[in-house]
mmCIF file of C-alpha atoms and ligand atoms in Angstrom:
data_model
loop_
_atom_site.group_PDB
_atom_site.id
_atom_site.type_symbol
_atom_site.label_atom_id
_atom_site.label_comp_id
_atom_site.label_asym_id
_atom_site.label_seq_id
_atom_site.Cartn_x
_atom_site.Cartn_y
_atom_site.Cartn_z
ATOM 1 C CA LEU Z 1 50.469 -67.303 41.856
ATOM 2 C CA PRO Z 2 53.034 -68.190 44.679
ATOM 3 C CA LEU Z 3 51.009 -68.254 48.099
ATOM 4 C CA GLY Z 4 50.118 -64.094 49.819
ATOM 5 C CA SER Z 5 50.039 -62.840 46.254
ATOM 6 C CA ASP Z 6 47.227 -60.979 47.346
ATOM 7 C CA PHE Z 7 48.658 -58.855 49.781
ATOM 8 C CA SER Z 8 50.754 -55.837 47.605
ATOM 9 C CA LEU Z 9 53.718 -53.992 49.644
ATOM 10 C CA ASP Z 10 51.160 -50.500 49.959
ATOM 11 C CA GLY Z 11 49.600 -52.413 52.676
ATOM 12 C CA LEU Z 12 52.654 -54.031 54.560
ATOM 13 C CA PRO Z 13 53.635 -51.726 57.374
ATOM 14 C CA LEU Z 14 56.942 -50.457 55.952
ATOM 15 C CA ARG Z 15 58.826 -48.001 57.007
ATOM 16 C CA GLU Z 16 57.488 -44.687 55.708
ATOM 17 C CA ASP Z 17 61.871 -42.984 54.782
ATOM 18 C CA LEU Z 18 61.153 -47.075 53.177
ATOM 19 C CA ARG Z 19 57.895 -46.180 50.612
ATOM 20 C CA GLY Z 20 58.757 -45.225 47.527
ATOM 21 C CA ARG Z 21 61.930 -46.275 46.840
ATOM 22 C CA SER Z 22 63.313 -48.773 44.457
ATOM 23 C CA PRO Z 23 66.034 -51.470 45.187
ATOM 24 C CA TYR Z 24 69.711 -50.693 43.742
ATOM 25 C CA GLY Z 25 70.190 -52.379 40.625
ATOM 26 C CA ALA Z 26 71.495 -53.085 37.313
ATOM 27 C CA PRO Z 27 69.468 -54.810 34.669
ATOM 28 C CA GLN Z 28 70.797 -57.799 33.757
ATOM 29 C CA LEU Z 29 69.869 -58.616 29.546
ATOM 30 C CA ASP Z 30 71.341 -61.723 28.620
ATOM 31 C CA VAL Z 31 73.641 -59.738 25.559
ATOM 32 C CA ALA Z 32 76.607 -60.653 23.633
ATOM 33 C CA VAL Z 33 79.083 -58.288 25.069
ATOM 34 C CA ARG Z 34 78.302 -57.211 29.388
ATOM 35 C CA LEU Z 35 79.706 -53.680 29.377
ATOM 36 C CA ASN Z 36 77.430 -52.186 32.267
ATOM 37 C CA THR Z 37 79.203 -53.788 36.540
ATOM 38 C CA ASN Z 38 82.486 -52.622 36.779
ATOM 39 C CA GLU Z 39 83.523 -56.571 36.838
ATOM 40 C CA ASN Z 40 86.641 -57.646 35.642
ATOM 41 C CA PRO Z 41 86.303 -59.532 32.271
ATOM 42 C CA TYR Z 42 88.666 -61.803 32.702
ATOM 43 C CA PRO Z 43 87.347 -65.755 34.244
ATOM 44 C CA PRO Z 44 90.382 -66.413 36.901
ATOM 45 C CA PRO Z 45 93.008 -68.649 35.814
ATOM 46 C CA PRO Z 46 92.123 -72.319 35.954
ATOM 47 C CA ALA Z 47 94.565 -72.483 38.924
ATOM 48 C CA LEU Z 48 93.097 -70.579 40.721
ATOM 49 C CA VAL Z 49 90.580 -71.836 39.960
ATOM 50 C CA ALA Z 50 91.561 -75.425 41.041
ATOM 51 C CA ASP Z 51 92.525 -74.248 44.181
ATOM 52 C CA VAL Z 52 89.318 -71.948 45.354
ATOM 53 C CA ALA Z 53 87.735 -75.413 44.883
ATOM 54 C CA ALA Z 54 89.887 -77.626 46.532
ATOM 55 C CA ALA Z 55 89.842 -75.042 49.576
ATOM 56 C CA THR Z 56 85.937 -74.815 49.773
ATOM 57 C CA ARG Z 57 85.964 -78.841 49.109
ATOM 58 C CA ASP Z 58 88.077 -78.689 52.835
ATOM 59 C CA ALA Z 59 86.191 -76.465 54.525
ATOM 60 C CA ALA Z 60 82.987 -78.434 54.095
ATOM 61 C CA GLU Z 61 84.094 -81.039 55.906
ATOM 62 C CA ARG Z 62 83.945 -78.604 58.653
ATOM 63 C CA LEU Z 63 80.549 -77.022 57.444
ATOM 64 C CA HIS Z 64 78.461 -78.453 60.976
ATOM 65 C CA ARG Z 65 80.920 -75.736 63.202
ATOM 66 C CA TYR Z 66 80.584 -71.942 62.829
ATOM 67 C CA PRO Z 67 83.380 -70.535 60.930
ATOM 68 C CA ASP Z 68 86.094 -68.021 62.693
ATOM 69 C CA ARG Z 69 83.835 -65.216 63.394
ATOM 70 C CA ASP Z 70 86.904 -62.920 63.150
ATOM 71 C CA ALA Z 71 88.496 -64.419 60.460
ATOM 72 C CA VAL Z 72 91.630 -63.530 62.027
ATOM 73 C CA GLU Z 73 94.316 -65.651 58.875
ATOM 74 C CA LEU Z 74 91.272 -63.731 56.073
ATOM 75 C CA ARG Z 75 92.266 -60.611 57.568
ATOM 76 C CA THR Z 76 95.597 -61.734 58.430
ATOM 77 C CA ALA Z 77 96.130 -62.027 54.016
ATOM 78 C CA LEU Z 78 94.734 -58.841 53.093
ATOM 79 C CA ALA Z 79 97.299 -56.500 55.204
ATOM 80 C CA GLU Z 80 100.214 -59.138 53.509
ATOM 81 C CA TYR Z 81 98.151 -57.818 49.923
ATOM 82 C CA LEU Z 82 96.867 -54.552 51.286
ATOM 83 C CA THR Z 83 100.812 -54.018 52.870
ATOM 84 C CA ARG Z 84 101.979 -55.137 49.136
ATOM 85 C CA ALA Z 85 100.431 -53.330 47.176
ATOM 86 C CA THR Z 86 100.587 -50.216 49.017
ATOM 87 C CA GLY Z 87 103.679 -49.590 51.183
ATOM 88 C CA VAL Z 88 102.394 -49.067 54.345
ATOM 89 C CA ALA Z 89 102.973 -52.005 57.326
ATOM 90 C CA LEU Z 90 99.175 -52.832 57.175
ATOM 91 C CA ALA Z 91 98.499 -55.442 60.046
ATOM 92 C CA THR Z 92 95.617 -57.975 61.045
ATOM 93 C CA GLU Z 93 94.204 -55.763 63.770
ATOM 94 C CA ASN Z 94 94.397 -52.713 60.718
ATOM 95 C CA LEU Z 95 91.778 -54.965 58.490
ATOM 96 C CA TRP Z 96 87.725 -55.953 58.612
ATOM 97 C CA ALA Z 97 85.572 -58.198 55.339
ATOM 98 C CA ALA Z 98 82.508 -58.729 55.394
ATOM 99 C CA ASN Z 99 80.121 -59.591 52.241
ATOM 100 C CA GLY Z 100 81.336 -57.080 49.425
ATOM 101 C CA SER Z 101 81.873 -53.774 50.034
ATOM 102 C CA ASN Z 102 78.843 -52.790 50.551
ATOM 103 C CA GLU Z 103 78.379 -54.556 53.743
ATOM 104 C CA ILE Z 104 81.658 -53.099 54.910
ATOM 105 C CA LEU Z 105 79.925 -50.031 53.903
ATOM 106 C CA GLN Z 106 76.547 -51.429 56.451
ATOM 107 C CA GLN Z 107 78.476 -52.001 58.828
ATOM 108 C CA VAL Z 108 79.694 -48.498 58.931
ATOM 109 C CA LEU Z 109 77.203 -46.582 59.044
ATOM 110 C CA GLN Z 110 75.564 -48.903 61.480
ATOM 111 C CA ALA Z 111 78.391 -48.012 63.928
ATOM 112 C CA PHE Z 112 79.371 -44.285 63.147
ATOM 113 C CA GLY Z 113 75.861 -43.212 61.313
ATOM 114 C CA GLY Z 114 72.219 -43.650 62.122
ATOM 115 C CA PRO Z 115 69.185 -41.567 63.383
ATOM 116 C CA GLY Z 116 69.803 -37.701 64.305
ATOM 117 C CA ARG Z 117 73.451 -38.411 62.389
ATOM 118 C CA VAL Z 118 74.150 -36.784 59.133
ATOM 119 C CA ALA Z 119 75.949 -38.233 55.877
ATOM 120 C CA VAL Z 120 77.242 -36.727 52.989
ATOM 121 C CA GLY Z 121 78.674 -37.188 49.542
ATOM 122 C CA PHE Z 122 79.949 -35.419 46.154
ATOM 123 C CA GLU Z 123 77.853 -36.318 43.591
ATOM 124 C CA PRO Z 124 76.986 -37.674 40.987
ATOM 125 C CA SER Z 125 78.980 -40.240 43.191
ATOM 126 C CA TYR Z 126 78.734 -44.547 44.008
ATOM 127 C CA SER Z 127 74.672 -44.763 44.286
ATOM 128 C CA MET Z 128 74.605 -46.943 46.940
ATOM 129 C CA HIS Z 129 76.008 -45.320 49.834
ATOM 130 C CA PRO Z 130 72.865 -43.213 49.844
ATOM 131 C CA ILE Z 131 70.701 -45.715 49.778
ATOM 132 C CA ILE Z 132 72.769 -47.342 52.736
ATOM 133 C CA ALA Z 133 72.209 -44.316 54.994
ATOM 134 C CA ALA Z 134 68.649 -44.947 53.470
ATOM 135 C CA GLY Z 135 68.379 -47.863 55.109
ATOM 136 C CA THR Z 136 70.741 -47.131 58.164
ATOM 137 C CA ARG Z 137 68.239 -43.768 58.473
ATOM 138 C CA THR Z 138 71.509 -41.579 58.624
ATOM 139 C CA GLU Z 139 70.522 -38.548 57.159
ATOM 140 C CA TRP Z 140 72.240 -38.013 54.075
ATOM 141 C CA LEU Z 141 73.388 -34.235 52.731
ATOM 142 C CA SER Z 142 73.852 -34.353 48.497
ATOM 143 C CA ALA Z 143 77.258 -31.714 48.438
ATOM 144 C CA PRO Z 144 77.587 -31.077 43.896
ATOM 145 C CA ARG Z 145 81.292 -32.419 42.144
ATOM 146 C CA ARG Z 146 82.156 -29.997 39.335
ATOM 147 C CA ALA Z 147 81.059 -29.474 36.394
ATOM 148 C CA ASP Z 148 83.836 -31.667 34.539
ATOM 149 C CA PHE Z 149 82.673 -33.994 37.677
ATOM 150 C CA SER Z 150 86.166 -33.306 39.841
ATOM 151 C CA LEU Z 151 85.889 -33.180 43.365
ATOM 152 C CA ASP Z 152 86.121 -29.336 44.714
ATOM 153 C CA ALA Z 153 88.153 -29.749 47.334
ATOM 154 C CA ASP Z 154 87.833 -26.377 48.319
ATOM 155 C CA ALA Z 155 84.059 -26.223 48.522
ATOM 156 C CA ALA Z 156 84.033 -29.387 49.782
ATOM 157 C CA VAL Z 157 86.503 -28.743 53.131
ATOM 158 C CA ALA Z 158 83.863 -25.805 53.646
ATOM 159 C CA LEU Z 159 80.989 -27.748 53.466
ATOM 160 C CA ILE Z 160 82.818 -29.770 55.412
ATOM 161 C CA THR Z 161 83.453 -27.407 58.520
ATOM 162 C CA GLU Z 162 80.175 -25.216 57.868
ATOM 163 C CA ARG Z 163 77.989 -28.897 57.854
ATOM 164 C CA GLN Z 164 79.807 -30.919 60.264
ATOM 165 C CA PRO Z 165 78.614 -34.311 58.859
ATOM 166 C CA ASP Z 166 79.080 -37.243 61.179
ATOM 167 C CA VAL Z 167 80.699 -38.935 58.274
ATOM 168 C CA VAL Z 168 82.152 -38.081 55.137
ATOM 169 C CA PHE Z 169 82.026 -40.300 51.580
ATOM 170 C CA LEU Z 170 84.825 -39.751 49.476
ATOM 171 C CA THR Z 171 85.553 -42.432 46.349
ATOM 172 C CA SER Z 172 88.379 -42.517 44.678
ATOM 173 C CA PRO Z 173 87.957 -43.288 41.237
ATOM 174 C CA ASN Z 174 84.823 -42.165 41.594
ATOM 175 C CA ASN Z 175 81.467 -44.811 40.201
ATOM 176 C CA PRO Z 176 80.407 -43.337 37.755
ATOM 177 C CA THR Z 177 83.303 -40.288 36.670
ATOM 178 C CA GLY Z 178 86.073 -41.873 37.011
ATOM 179 C CA GLN Z 179 88.516 -39.233 38.426
ATOM 180 C CA SER Z 180 91.024 -39.999 41.566
ATOM 181 C CA ILE Z 181 91.012 -37.909 44.550
ATOM 182 C CA PRO Z 182 94.719 -36.192 44.490
ATOM 183 C CA ALA Z 183 97.037 -37.132 47.296
ATOM 184 C CA GLU Z 184 97.064 -33.517 48.896
ATOM 185 C CA ASP Z 185 92.723 -32.875 49.134
ATOM 186 C CA LEU Z 186 92.551 -35.796 50.790
ATOM 187 C CA ARG Z 187 94.660 -34.761 53.277
ATOM 188 C CA ARG Z 188 92.625 -31.667 53.490
ATOM 189 C CA LEU Z 189 89.418 -32.874 53.350
ATOM 190 C CA VAL Z 190 90.805 -35.717 56.510
ATOM 191 C CA ALA Z 191 91.821 -33.118 58.504
ATOM 192 C CA ALA Z 192 88.570 -30.675 58.021
ATOM 193 C CA ALA Z 193 86.420 -33.411 58.917
ATOM 194 C CA PRO Z 194 85.160 -33.176 62.572
ATOM 195 C CA GLY Z 195 84.267 -37.357 62.146
ATOM 196 C CA MET Z 196 84.593 -40.858 59.851
ATOM 197 C CA VAL Z 197 86.370 -40.308 56.710
ATOM 198 C CA VAL Z 198 85.384 -42.937 54.260
ATOM 199 C CA VAL Z 199 87.350 -43.307 51.179
ATOM 200 C CA ASP Z 200 85.841 -45.888 48.961
ATOM 201 C CA GLU Z 201 88.629 -47.478 46.879
ATOM 202 C CA ALA Z 202 86.867 -50.284 45.238
ATOM 203 C CA TYR Z 203 88.724 -49.578 41.870
ATOM 204 C CA ALA Z 204 92.590 -48.363 43.799
ATOM 205 C CA GLU Z 205 94.374 -50.924 41.558
ATOM 206 C CA PHE Z 206 93.198 -49.651 38.276
ATOM 207 C CA SER Z 207 94.954 -45.926 39.473
ATOM 208 C CA ALA Z 208 98.008 -45.302 39.802
ATOM 209 C CA GLN Z 209 97.292 -41.964 42.393
ATOM 210 C CA PRO Z 210 98.222 -43.689 46.257
ATOM 211 C CA SER Z 211 95.433 -45.071 48.064
ATOM 212 C CA ALA Z 212 95.093 -42.986 51.556
ATOM 213 C CA VAL Z 213 95.498 -45.990 54.123
ATOM 214 C CA SER Z 214 98.772 -43.709 54.220
ATOM 215 C CA LEU Z 215 96.679 -41.152 55.841
ATOM 216 C CA ILE Z 216 95.696 -43.709 58.276
ATOM 217 C CA GLY Z 217 98.440 -43.276 61.821
ATOM 218 C CA GLU Z 218 97.823 -39.070 60.831
ATOM 219 C CA CYS Z 219 93.977 -38.802 62.132
ATOM 220 C CA GLY Z 220 93.387 -39.568 65.124
ATOM 221 C CA GLY Z 221 92.150 -43.029 64.135
ATOM 222 C CA ARG Z 222 88.726 -41.160 61.989
ATOM 223 C CA LEU Z 223 89.579 -42.119 58.377
ATOM 224 C CA ILE Z 224 88.156 -46.065 56.735
ATOM 225 C CA VAL Z 225 89.476 -46.787 53.204
ATOM 226 C CA SER Z 226 86.683 -49.222 51.713
ATOM 227 C CA ARG Z 227 88.501 -52.015 49.702
ATOM 228 C CA THR Z 228 87.039 -54.993 47.625
ATOM 229 C CA MET Z 229 87.692 -57.910 45.583
ATOM 230 C CA SER Z 230 85.205 -57.740 43.344
ATOM 231 C CA LYS Z 231 86.730 -55.058 40.686
ATOM 232 C CA ALA Z 232 90.667 -56.500 40.028
ATOM 233 C CA PHE Z 233 90.211 -59.394 42.187
ATOM 234 C CA ALA Z 234 87.502 -60.599 39.333
ATOM 235 C CA PHE Z 235 86.384 -61.998 42.503
ATOM 236 C CA ALA Z 236 83.142 -59.833 42.262
ATOM 237 C CA GLY Z 237 80.668 -63.672 42.577
ATOM 238 C CA GLY Z 238 82.684 -64.780 45.567
ATOM 239 C CA ARG Z 239 82.052 -61.316 47.264
ATOM 240 C CA LEU Z 240 83.977 -60.364 49.078
ATOM 241 C CA GLY Z 241 85.299 -56.409 50.364
ATOM 242 C CA TYR Z 242 87.975 -54.950 52.822
ATOM 243 C CA LEU Z 243 88.035 -52.198 54.926
ATOM 244 C CA ALA Z 244 91.786 -51.047 56.662
ATOM 245 C CA ALA Z 245 91.925 -48.587 59.211
ATOM 246 C CA ALA Z 246 92.349 -48.200 63.368
ATOM 247 C CA PRO Z 247 92.422 -51.392 65.251
ATOM 248 C CA ALA Z 248 90.334 -48.835 66.937
ATOM 249 C CA VAL Z 249 87.782 -48.861 64.114
ATOM 250 C CA VAL Z 250 87.485 -52.757 64.104
ATOM 251 C CA ASP Z 251 86.141 -53.136 67.335
ATOM 252 C CA ALA Z 252 83.072 -50.336 66.297
ATOM 253 C CA LEU Z 253 82.195 -52.643 63.774
ATOM 254 C CA GLN Z 254 82.405 -55.270 66.494
ATOM 255 C CA LEU Z 255 79.490 -54.460 68.075
ATOM 256 C CA VAL Z 256 76.998 -54.482 64.422
ATOM 257 C CA ARG Z 257 78.244 -57.160 62.547
ATOM 258 C CA LEU Z 258 76.153 -59.979 62.257
ATOM 259 C CA PRO Z 259 78.396 -63.093 64.583
ATOM 260 C CA TYR Z 260 79.782 -65.444 61.555
ATOM 261 C CA HIS Z 261 78.761 -63.505 58.782
ATOM 262 C CA LEU Z 262 80.795 -64.245 56.649
ATOM 263 C CA SER Z 263 80.662 -67.879 55.707
ATOM 264 C CA ALA Z 264 83.726 -70.606 55.711
ATOM 265 C CA LEU Z 265 83.312 -70.478 52.304
ATOM 266 C CA THR Z 266 83.516 -67.859 51.563
ATOM 267 C CA GLN Z 267 87.003 -67.329 53.486
ATOM 268 C CA ALA Z 268 87.552 -69.924 52.567
ATOM 269 C CA ALA Z 269 87.520 -69.362 48.720
ATOM 270 C CA ALA Z 270 88.933 -65.505 49.199
ATOM 271 C CA LEU Z 271 91.968 -66.816 51.397
ATOM 272 C CA ALA Z 272 92.939 -69.161 47.841
ATOM 273 C CA SER Z 273 91.999 -65.927 45.463
ATOM 274 C CA LEU Z 274 94.547 -63.808 47.089
ATOM 275 C CA ARG Z 275 96.817 -66.483 47.315
ATOM 276 C CA HIS Z 276 97.304 -65.813 43.370
ATOM 277 C CA ALA Z 277 97.071 -62.557 43.836
ATOM 278 C CA ASP Z 278 99.331 -62.011 41.177
ATOM 279 C CA ALA Z 279 97.834 -63.902 38.826
ATOM 280 C CA THR Z 280 95.028 -61.864 38.731
ATOM 281 C CA LEU Z 281 96.195 -58.462 39.672
ATOM 282 C CA GLY Z 282 98.544 -59.253 35.413
ATOM 283 C CA SER Z 283 95.360 -58.365 34.560
ATOM 284 C CA VAL Z 284 95.246 -54.856 35.863
ATOM 285 C CA ALA Z 285 97.564 -53.739 33.672
ATOM 286 C CA LEU Z 286 96.047 -54.837 30.485
ATOM 287 C CA LEU Z 287 93.014 -53.555 31.430
ATOM 288 C CA ALA Z 288 94.589 -49.988 31.984
ATOM 289 C CA ALA Z 289 95.984 -49.959 28.623
ATOM 290 C CA GLU Z 290 92.584 -50.830 26.923
ATOM 291 C CA ARG Z 291 91.070 -48.387 29.095
ATOM 292 C CA ASP Z 292 93.202 -45.474 27.817
ATOM 293 C CA ARG Z 293 93.002 -47.318 24.473
ATOM 294 C CA VAL Z 294 89.323 -46.967 24.699
ATOM 295 C CA VAL Z 295 89.653 -43.247 25.718
ATOM 296 C CA GLU Z 296 91.449 -42.364 22.951
ATOM 297 C CA ALA Z 297 88.675 -43.861 20.062
ATOM 298 C CA LEU Z 298 86.599 -42.533 21.945
ATOM 299 C CA GLY Z 299 87.743 -38.797 21.637
ATOM 300 C CA GLY Z 300 88.336 -39.640 18.149
ATOM 301 C CA MET Z 301 85.175 -40.462 17.098
ATOM 302 C CA GLY Z 302 83.876 -37.113 18.536
ATOM 303 C CA PHE Z 303 82.568 -38.271 22.219
ATOM 304 C CA ALA Z 304 82.274 -35.980 24.904
ATOM 305 C CA VAL Z 305 85.135 -38.521 27.149
ATOM 306 C CA VAL Z 306 85.443 -37.688 31.522
ATOM 307 C CA PRO Z 307 89.472 -39.111 32.044
ATOM 308 C CA SER Z 308 89.781 -41.999 33.827
ATOM 309 C CA ASP Z 309 91.477 -43.773 36.472
ATOM 310 C CA ALA Z 310 89.690 -46.524 36.892
ATOM 311 C CA ASN Z 311 88.120 -49.647 34.912
ATOM 312 C CA PHE Z 312 85.076 -47.490 33.649
ATOM 313 C CA VAL Z 313 84.374 -44.653 31.106
ATOM 314 C CA LEU Z 314 82.187 -41.934 31.540
ATOM 315 C CA PHE Z 315 80.729 -40.286 28.061
ATOM 316 C CA GLY Z 316 78.632 -38.426 25.987
ATOM 317 C CA GLN Z 317 77.399 -35.559 25.241
ATOM 318 C CA PHE Z 318 73.689 -36.947 24.356
ATOM 319 C CA GLU Z 319 70.631 -34.990 24.134
ATOM 320 C CA ASP Z 320 68.790 -38.035 25.447
ATOM 321 C CA ALA Z 321 71.476 -40.646 27.022
ATOM 322 C CA ALA Z 322 68.899 -43.550 27.771
ATOM 323 C CA ALA Z 323 67.991 -43.511 23.456
ATOM 324 C CA VAL Z 324 71.829 -44.039 23.126
ATOM 325 C CA TRP Z 325 71.933 -46.636 26.125
ATOM 326 C CA LYS Z 326 69.512 -48.284 23.857
ATOM 327 C CA SER Z 327 70.632 -47.659 20.442
ATOM 328 C CA TYR Z 328 74.176 -49.465 22.328
ATOM 329 C CA LEU Z 329 71.960 -52.504 23.650
ATOM 330 C CA ASP Z 330 70.388 -52.372 19.545
ATOM 331 C CA ARG Z 331 73.726 -53.942 19.299
ATOM 332 C CA GLY Z 332 74.473 -56.685 21.234
ATOM 333 C CA VAL Z 333 75.976 -54.491 23.500
ATOM 334 C CA LEU Z 334 74.559 -53.798 27.025
ATOM 335 C CA ILE Z 335 76.289 -50.150 29.400
ATOM 336 C CA ARG Z 336 75.152 -48.472 31.382
ATOM 337 C CA ASP Z 337 72.258 -45.877 31.865
ATOM 338 C CA ILE Z 338 73.406 -44.146 34.941
ATOM 339 C CA GLY Z 339 71.129 -41.329 35.187
ATOM 340 C CA ILE Z 340 74.093 -38.543 34.282
ATOM 341 C CA ALA Z 341 72.047 -36.300 32.117
ATOM 342 C CA GLY Z 342 74.051 -36.597 28.856
ATOM 343 C CA HIS Z 343 75.641 -39.689 29.940
ATOM 344 C CA LEU Z 344 76.504 -43.351 30.131
ATOM 345 C CA ARG Z 345 79.182 -45.298 31.471
ATOM 346 C CA VAL Z 346 80.909 -48.256 29.987
ATOM 347 C CA THR Z 347 82.978 -51.205 31.225
ATOM 348 C CA ILE Z 348 86.475 -51.084 30.024
ATOM 349 C CA GLY Z 349 86.324 -55.488 29.255
ATOM 350 C CA VAL Z 350 88.558 -57.985 26.942
ATOM 351 C CA PRO Z 351 89.934 -56.226 23.316
ATOM 352 C CA ASP Z 352 87.174 -58.225 21.488
ATOM 353 C CA GLU Z 353 84.331 -56.579 23.641
ATOM 354 C CA ASN Z 354 86.020 -53.071 23.411
ATOM 355 C CA ASP Z 355 86.625 -52.909 19.761
ATOM 356 C CA ALA Z 356 82.731 -54.795 19.727
ATOM 357 C CA PHE Z 357 81.703 -51.354 21.507
ATOM 358 C CA LEU Z 358 84.294 -48.674 19.567
ATOM 359 C CA ALA Z 359 82.522 -50.211 16.001
ATOM 360 C CA ALA Z 360 78.917 -50.198 17.976
ATOM 361 C CA SER Z 361 79.592 -46.532 18.576
ATOM 362 C CA LYS Z 362 80.871 -45.488 15.086
ATOM 363 C CA GLU Z 363 77.935 -46.076 14.083
ATOM 364 C CA VAL Z 364 75.991 -44.535 17.347
ATOM 365 C CA ALA Z 365 78.479 -41.528 16.520
ATOM 366 C CA THR Z 366 76.476 -41.342 12.922
ATOM 367 C CA GLU Z 367 73.234 -41.204 14.599
ATOM 368 C CA VAL Z 368 73.344 -38.347 17.093
ATOM 369 C CA GLN Z 369 76.585 -35.608 15.495
HETATM 370 N N1 PMP H 1 82.359 -49.071 46.256
HETATM 371 C C1 PMP H 1 81.828 -48.403 44.800
HETATM 372 C C2 PMP H 1 81.916 -47.417 44.428
HETATM 373 C C3 PMP H 1 81.403 -49.330 43.811
HETATM 374 O O1 PMP H 1 81.643 -49.463 42.277
HETATM 375 C C4 PMP H 1 80.797 -50.723 44.039
HETATM 376 C C5 PMP H 1 80.499 -51.556 42.618
HETATM 377 N N2 PMP H 1 79.569 -51.511 42.398
HETATM 378 C C6 PMP H 1 81.203 -51.147 45.556
HETATM 379 C C7 PMP H 1 82.546 -49.984 46.312
HETATM 380 C C8 PMP H 1 80.926 -52.331 45.517
HETATM 381 O O2 PMP H 1 80.863 -53.752 45.217
HETATM 382 P P1 PMP H 1 81.412 -54.759 46.356
HETATM 383 O O3 PMP H 1 79.689 -54.996 46.995
HETATM 384 O O4 PMP H 1 80.806 -55.532 45.144
HETATM 385 O O5 PMP H 1 82.354 -54.991 46.963
#
């Protein structure tokens, strides 16, 4: 047994509010078809791999020095990408980067949440939002979405007006349900919020809806648009998330970020990866078409499918979702039981993986119907 194994977590002076909690994590099983964590299923093309290898080799020659603390070159490249992608002119000062958008969200709550402050989210949504709130001791207010999982903007505006939360989380497209928030609803929600509004756009590249970045100039610095290179950019292993906001928001995050949080290797690899954005993002249209194919096929088999703007699909309706999840696993297909009664989520894979998923679905359909 490892040294110290005679002590259990119960015996440690852990913060009372963390006792009994479970860490976030999807089961990572060694299965042929893994459609459970919303990654881009296409590996980086050889030219990108070569460029990342050369760039990190170069950076290795300076590893005795700390990296650029403000990641200026990377933030400039991200600003150029986001300007191109959205048509909204963004400067280096509008961008901030961290190790995945999870770290971005944690820094946001360290700066704008914390003890005595309240953050609201409309659930079911990304389960890390309340976990990051707990870690930063931000009180979490859970508000419901409609029964069809879309966001009821009238109800949300009323709740924000009544409860005056310090931070509002909106996820568009929403994970795990897939729908985007229409631009007009977003504008109303931002106008109603007294504090900061975070729009988590981790899956934005898969959606035809306009990005919330166009609202950054109109709301007195209170809007933060969070993005990631983990999904469309096929860079989940590289850990690079970023946000767009008013420069004052970036100033605020500098107060809580750890110095040199983004390693020189991460910065070099992300910059190299961004140079290949056009090639990588070529897979987005393919995945969106595959998503539409999967949605239609599932519907044809009699499943209830939630419309999706992202690279995953929520479907049901199952009496026992956990048992159905296991039926898929028994057929070599790993999907996700996200804890929504009667539903499971499948990430869109390459066409062969989607075929395997649909073949398994056909068999599952005969079992459950
Ligand atoms: N936001 C949403 C909505 C997500 O689904 C995810 C990943 N599952 C993230 C943020 C975090 O991703 P990352 O830290 O890899 O950027």
